């Protein structure tokens, strides 16, 4: 639950994600992006270990790890034919902004140095990190895959959602309703 201490939330998240293990025929290897930044490379049977997707996990910037995303990374590797790199970026609140963003950018530089241009993706908070990393490094990404990206922290609707909300409110007011 959201009110639980972070350690309990992390343990619960890791346990939930462990219910989705990687298949036995997957190769899982630790990677050392820097001495302080590690992660994993997951390569499904038949995937090309010379081509990669850098995947930044979700978890509200406070949860998740390469271990918790093994099953997901394995399925993505099998479907895409790519090795999937999942860095263990620094989590909040122990590590304040911009630590996670710095780690994502560092992981992208490392991946490009090792594989050449890579695909980059992430879910939720990880999609925020993926987009920020790619924006800072022109030409580093062959593709960008964002799942439910957390892009606005203001709590207000943005973009198309704001336009739709304003149109709905105007239509409701015109019809005599208040919403």
PDB file of C-alpha atoms in Angstrom:
ATOM      1  CA  UNK A   1       0.000   0.000   0.000  1.00  0.00           C
ATOM      2  CA  UNK A   2       1.048   3.581  -0.630  1.00  0.00           C
ATOM      3  CA  UNK A   3       1.164   4.409   3.100  1.00  0.00           C
ATOM      4  CA  UNK A   4       3.586   1.579   3.913  1.00  0.00           C
ATOM      5  CA  UNK A   5       7.258   2.279   4.576  1.00  0.00           C
ATOM      6  CA  UNK A   6       9.372   2.297   1.419  1.00  0.00           C
ATOM      7  CA  UNK A   7      11.289  -0.835   2.446  1.00  0.00           C
ATOM      8  CA  UNK A   8       8.011  -2.759   2.753  1.00  0.00           C
ATOM      9  CA  UNK A   9       6.743  -1.406  -0.568  1.00  0.00           C
ATOM     10  CA  UNK A  10       9.990  -2.410  -2.267  1.00  0.00           C
ATOM     11  CA  UNK A  11       9.893  -5.907  -0.783  1.00  0.00           C
ATOM     12  CA  UNK A  12       6.267  -6.329  -1.847  1.00  0.00           C
ATOM     13  CA  UNK A  13       7.017  -5.131  -5.371  1.00  0.00           C
ATOM     14  CA  UNK A  14      10.007  -7.466  -5.720  1.00  0.00           C
ATOM     15  CA  UNK A  15       7.926 -10.408  -4.448  1.00  0.00           C
ATOM     16  CA  UNK A  16       5.074  -9.603  -6.847  1.00  0.00           C
ATOM     17  CA  UNK A  17       7.435  -9.334  -9.818  1.00  0.00           C
ATOM     18  CA  UNK A  18       9.275 -12.556  -8.829  1.00  0.00           C
ATOM     19  CA  UNK A  19       6.055 -14.397  -9.694  1.00  0.00           C
ATOM     20  CA  UNK A  20       6.990 -13.723 -13.352  1.00  0.00           C
ATOM     21  CA  UNK A  21      10.403 -15.389 -13.740  1.00  0.00           C
ATOM     22  CA  UNK A  22      12.531 -15.481 -16.862  1.00  0.00           C
ATOM     23  CA  UNK A  23      12.461 -18.782 -18.793  1.00  0.00           C
ATOM     24  CA  UNK A  24      15.283 -21.208 -18.051  1.00  0.00           C
ATOM     25  CA  UNK A  25      16.685 -20.886 -21.595  1.00  0.00           C
ATOM     26  CA  UNK A  26      17.312 -17.151 -21.114  1.00  0.00           C
ATOM     27  CA  UNK A  27      20.825 -15.921 -20.489  1.00  0.00           C
ATOM     28  CA  UNK A  28      21.008 -13.443 -17.612  1.00  0.00           C
ATOM     29  CA  UNK A  29      24.321 -11.745 -16.915  1.00  0.00           C
ATOM     30  CA  UNK A  30      25.269  -8.914 -14.595  1.00  0.00           C
ATOM     31  CA  UNK A  31      26.601  -5.769 -16.246  1.00  0.00           C
ATOM     32  CA  UNK A  32      28.875  -3.156 -14.708  1.00  0.00           C
ATOM     33  CA  UNK A  33      27.976   0.113 -16.374  1.00  0.00           C
ATOM     34  CA  UNK A  34      30.198   2.001 -13.916  1.00  0.00           C
ATOM     35  CA  UNK A  35      31.712   0.838 -10.635  1.00  0.00           C
ATOM     36  CA  UNK A  36      28.623   2.232  -8.877  1.00  0.00           C
ATOM     37  CA  UNK A  37      25.966   1.436 -11.506  1.00  0.00           C
ATOM     38  CA  UNK A  38      25.143  -2.152 -12.327  1.00  0.00           C
ATOM     39  CA  UNK A  39      22.289  -3.998 -13.887  1.00  0.00           C
ATOM     40  CA  UNK A  40      21.582  -7.037 -16.008  1.00  0.00           C
ATOM     41  CA  UNK A  41      21.631  -8.113 -19.628  1.00  0.00           C
ATOM     42  CA  UNK A  42      18.861 -10.556 -20.513  1.00  0.00           C
ATOM     43  CA  UNK A  43      19.117 -12.462 -23.786  1.00  0.00           C
ATOM     44  CA  UNK A  44      16.320 -14.829 -24.769  1.00  0.00           C
ATOM     45  CA  UNK A  45      17.014 -17.948 -26.806  1.00  0.00           C
ATOM     46  CA  UNK A  46      17.428 -16.862 -30.423  1.00  0.00           C
ATOM     47  CA  UNK A  47      17.968 -13.159 -29.635  1.00  0.00           C
ATOM     48  CA  UNK A  48      21.021 -11.362 -31.025  1.00  0.00           C
ATOM     49  CA  UNK A  49      23.326 -10.406 -28.131  1.00  0.00           C
ATOM     50  CA  UNK A  50      25.039  -7.806 -30.375  1.00  0.00           C
ATOM     51  CA  UNK A  51      21.910  -5.623 -30.629  1.00  0.00           C
ATOM     52  CA  UNK A  52      20.239  -4.105 -27.596  1.00  0.00           C
ATOM     53  CA  UNK A  53      17.286  -2.396 -26.002  1.00  0.00           C
ATOM     54  CA  UNK A  54      18.084  -0.307 -22.935  1.00  0.00           C
ATOM     55  CA  UNK A  55      15.037  -0.700 -20.664  1.00  0.00           C
ATOM     56  CA  UNK A  56      14.485   1.619 -17.695  1.00  0.00           C
ATOM     57  CA  UNK A  57      12.074   0.064 -15.225  1.00  0.00           C
ATOM     58  CA  UNK A  58       9.085   1.772 -13.715  1.00  0.00           C
ATOM     59  CA  UNK A  59       8.250   2.039 -10.049  1.00  0.00           C
ATOM     60  CA  UNK A  60       7.520   5.673  -9.183  1.00  0.00           C
ATOM     61  CA  UNK A  61      11.289   6.368  -9.011  1.00  0.00           C
ATOM     62  CA  UNK A  62      11.306   4.488  -5.668  1.00  0.00           C
ATOM     63  CA  UNK A  63      10.669   0.827  -6.613  1.00  0.00           C
ATOM     64  CA  UNK A  64      11.991  -1.759  -9.038  1.00  0.00           C
ATOM     65  CA  UNK A  65      15.259  -3.325 -10.082  1.00  0.00           C
ATOM     66  CA  UNK A  66      16.851  -5.346 -12.830  1.00  0.00           C
ATOM     67  CA  UNK A  67      15.938  -8.480 -10.869  1.00  0.00           C
ATOM     68  CA  UNK A  68      12.274  -7.538 -10.636  1.00  0.00           C
ATOM     69  CA  UNK A  69      12.112  -6.956 -14.411  1.00  0.00           C
ATOM     70  CA  UNK A  70      13.803 -10.222 -15.496  1.00  0.00           C
ATOM     71  CA  UNK A  71      10.611 -11.897 -16.682  1.00  0.00           C
ATOM     72  CA  UNK A  72       9.510  -8.800 -18.572  1.00  0.00           C
ATOM     73  CA  UNK A  73      12.977  -8.343 -20.081  1.00  0.00           C
ATOM     74  CA  UNK A  74      13.023 -11.990 -21.173  1.00  0.00           C
ATOM     75  CA  UNK A  75       9.686 -11.663 -22.988  1.00  0.00           C
ATOM     76  CA  UNK A  76      10.780  -8.424 -24.654  1.00  0.00           C
ATOM     77  CA  UNK A  77      14.073 -10.020 -25.697  1.00  0.00           C
ATOM     78  CA  UNK A  78      12.247 -13.003 -27.192  1.00  0.00           C
ATOM     79  CA  UNK A  79       9.748 -10.814 -29.046  1.00  0.00           C
ATOM     80  CA  UNK A  80      12.278  -8.272 -30.323  1.00  0.00           C
ATOM     81  CA  UNK A  81      15.307 -10.465 -30.911  1.00  0.00           C
ATOM     82  CA  UNK A  82      17.406  -7.979 -28.903  1.00  0.00           C
ATOM     83  CA  UNK A  83      19.436  -8.234 -25.723  1.00  0.00           C
ATOM     84  CA  UNK A  84      17.681  -6.219 -23.008  1.00  0.00           C
ATOM     85  CA  UNK A  85      19.814  -4.149 -20.652  1.00  0.00           C
ATOM     86  CA  UNK A  86      18.123  -3.215 -17.356  1.00  0.00           C
ATOM     87  CA  UNK A  87      20.212  -0.818 -15.267  1.00  0.00           C
ATOM     88  CA  UNK A  88      19.734  -0.523 -11.515  1.00  0.00           C
ATOM     89  CA  UNK A  89      19.431   3.251 -11.434  1.00  0.00           C
ATOM     90  CA  UNK A  90      19.519   4.965  -8.050  1.00  0.00           C
ATOM     91  CA  UNK A  91      16.138   5.149  -6.342  1.00  0.00           C
ATOM     92  CA  UNK A  92      14.503   7.968  -4.402  1.00  0.00           C
ATOM     93  CA  UNK A  93      14.239   9.071  -1.674  1.00  0.00           C
ATOM     94  CA  UNK A  94      17.749   7.936  -0.773  1.00  0.00           C
ATOM     95  CA  UNK A  95      19.023   9.480  -3.996  1.00  0.00           C
ATOM     96  CA  UNK A  96      17.535  12.815  -4.923  1.00  0.00           C
ATOM     97  CA  UNK A  97      16.892  14.178  -8.395  1.00  0.00           C
ATOM     98  CA  UNK A  98      18.743  14.103 -10.769  1.00  0.00           C
ATOM     99  CA  UNK A  99      20.460  10.853  -9.661  1.00  0.00           C
ATOM    100  CA  UNK A 100      18.152   8.489 -11.591  1.00  0.00           C
ATOM    101  CA  UNK A 101      18.296  10.708 -14.685  1.00  0.00           C
ATOM    102  CA  UNK A 102      22.080  10.853 -14.496  1.00  0.00           C
ATOM    103  CA  UNK A 103      22.211   7.051 -14.236  1.00  0.00           C
ATOM    104  CA  UNK A 104      19.889   6.658 -17.230  1.00  0.00           C
ATOM    105  CA  UNK A 105      22.076   8.967 -19.325  1.00  0.00           C
ATOM    106  CA  UNK A 106      25.202   7.100 -18.209  1.00  0.00           C
ATOM    107  CA  UNK A 107      23.590   3.755 -19.068  1.00  0.00           C
ATOM    108  CA  UNK A 108      22.715   5.030 -22.537  1.00  0.00           C
ATOM    109  CA  UNK A 109      26.294   6.198 -23.170  1.00  0.00           C
ATOM    110  CA  UNK A 110      27.552   2.784 -22.002  1.00  0.00           C
ATOM    111  CA  UNK A 111      25.062   0.890 -24.179  1.00  0.00           C
ATOM    112  CA  UNK A 112      25.910   2.918 -27.291  1.00  0.00           C
ATOM    113  CA  UNK A 113      29.646   2.405 -26.681  1.00  0.00           C
ATOM    114  CA  UNK A 114      29.082  -1.339 -26.448  1.00  0.00           C
ATOM    115  CA  UNK A 115      26.351  -1.924 -29.066  1.00  0.00           C
ATOM    116  CA  UNK A 116      26.183   1.167 -31.276  1.00  0.00           C
ATOM    117  CA  UNK A 117      22.807   2.921 -31.516  1.00  0.00           C
ATOM    118  CA  UNK A 118      20.271   1.067 -29.378  1.00  0.00           C
ATOM    119  CA  UNK A 119      16.545   0.993 -28.842  1.00  0.00           C
ATOM    120  CA  UNK A 120      15.575   2.714 -25.596  1.00  0.00           C
ATOM    121  CA  UNK A 121      12.438   2.209 -23.574  1.00  0.00           C
ATOM    122  CA  UNK A 122      10.836   2.328 -20.197  1.00  0.00           C
ATOM    123  CA  UNK A 123       7.553   2.121 -18.362  1.00  0.00           C
ATOM    124  CA  UNK A 124       6.020   4.769 -16.114  1.00  0.00           C
ATOM    125  CA  UNK A 125       8.862   6.549 -14.289  1.00  0.00           C
ATOM    126  CA  UNK A 126      11.307   4.561 -16.410  1.00  0.00           C
ATOM    127  CA  UNK A 127       9.729   6.034 -19.542  1.00  0.00           C
ATOM    128  CA  UNK A 128      10.434   9.479 -18.104  1.00  0.00           C
ATOM    129  CA  UNK A 129      14.076   8.470 -17.671  1.00  0.00           C
ATOM    130  CA  UNK A 130      14.232   6.962 -21.171  1.00  0.00           C
ATOM    131  CA  UNK A 131      12.880  10.087 -22.816  1.00  0.00           C
ATOM    132  CA  UNK A 132      15.210  12.353 -20.848  1.00  0.00           C
ATOM    133  CA  UNK A 133      18.248  10.212 -21.684  1.00  0.00           C
ATOM    134  CA  UNK A 134      17.443  10.173 -25.407  1.00  0.00           C
ATOM    135  CA  UNK A 135      16.765  13.902 -25.520  1.00  0.00           C
ATOM    136  CA  UNK A 136      20.233  14.518 -24.129  1.00  0.00           C
ATOM    137  CA  UNK A 137      22.031  12.299 -26.661  1.00  0.00           C
ATOM    138  CA  UNK A 138      21.071  12.888 -30.264  1.00  0.00           C
ATOM    139  CA  UNK A 139      21.541   9.856 -32.489  1.00  0.00           C
ATOM    140  CA  UNK A 140      22.000   7.400 -29.622  1.00  0.00           C
ATOM    141  CA  UNK A 141      18.617   5.723 -30.022  1.00  0.00           C
ATOM    142  CA  UNK A 142      17.357   3.771 -33.039  1.00  0.00           C
ATOM    143  CA  UNK A 143      13.886   3.628 -31.495  1.00  0.00           C
ATOM    144  CA  UNK A 144      12.066   4.887 -28.423  1.00  0.00           C
ATOM    145  CA  UNK A 145       9.388   2.785 -26.685  1.00  0.00           C
ATOM    146  CA  UNK A 146       7.493   4.465 -23.833  1.00  0.00           C
ATOM    147  CA  UNK A 147       4.831   2.537 -21.890  1.00  0.00           C
ATOM    148  CA  UNK A 148       2.500   4.675 -19.766  1.00  0.00           C
ATOM    149  CA  UNK A 149       5.109   7.409 -19.499  1.00  0.00           C
ATOM    150  CA  UNK A 150       5.096   9.529 -16.366  1.00  0.00           C
ATOM    151  CA  UNK A 151       5.808  12.859 -18.007  1.00  0.00           C
ATOM    152  CA  UNK A 152       3.904  15.430 -15.936  1.00  0.00           C
ATOM    153  CA  UNK A 153       4.345  15.665 -12.188  1.00  0.00           C
ATOM    154  CA  UNK A 154       2.228  18.796 -11.721  1.00  0.00           C
ATOM    155  CA  UNK A 155      -0.959  16.871 -11.022  1.00  0.00           C
ATOM    156  CA  UNK A 156      -2.698  18.910 -13.721  1.00  0.00           C
ATOM    157  CA  UNK A 157      -3.729  17.450 -17.061  1.00  0.00           C
ATOM    158  CA  UNK A 158      -1.438  18.306 -19.908  1.00  0.00           C
ATOM    159  CA  UNK A 159      -1.472  18.233 -23.679  1.00  0.00           C
ATOM    160  CA  UNK A 160      -4.423  16.534 -25.336  1.00  0.00           C
ATOM    161  CA  UNK A 161      -5.934  15.536 -21.986  1.00  0.00           C
ATOM    162  CA  UNK A 162      -6.142  19.213 -20.987  1.00  0.00           C
ATOM    163  CA  UNK A 163      -7.774  20.143 -24.297  1.00  0.00           C
ATOM    164  CA  UNK A 164     -10.343  17.366 -23.937  1.00  0.00           C
ATOM    165  CA  UNK A 165     -11.032  18.324 -20.311  1.00  0.00           C
ATOM    166  CA  UNK A 166     -11.539  21.984 -21.282  1.00  0.00           C
ATOM    167  CA  UNK A 167     -13.887  21.017 -24.151  1.00  0.00           C
ATOM    168  CA  UNK A 168     -15.862  18.705 -21.875  1.00  0.00           C
ATOM    169  CA  UNK A 169     -16.188  21.433 -19.209  1.00  0.00           C
ATOM    170  CA  UNK A 170     -17.287  23.992 -21.825  1.00  0.00           C
ATOM    171  CA  UNK A 171     -19.847  21.562 -23.271  1.00  0.00           C
ATOM    172  CA  UNK A 172     -21.163  20.750 -19.784  1.00  0.00           C
ATOM    173  CA  UNK A 173     -21.494  24.445 -18.952  1.00  0.00           C
ATOM    174  CA  UNK A 174     -23.286  25.103 -22.257  1.00  0.00           C
ATOM    175  CA  UNK A 175     -25.761  22.334 -21.486  1.00  0.00           C
ATOM    176  CA  UNK A 176     -26.499  23.809 -18.067  1.00  0.00           C
ATOM    177  CA  UNK A 177     -24.504  21.190 -16.191  1.00  0.00           C
ATOM    178  CA  UNK A 178     -21.611  21.736 -13.855  1.00  0.00           C
ATOM    179  CA  UNK A 179     -19.654  18.645 -14.597  1.00  0.00           C
TER     180      UNK A 179
END
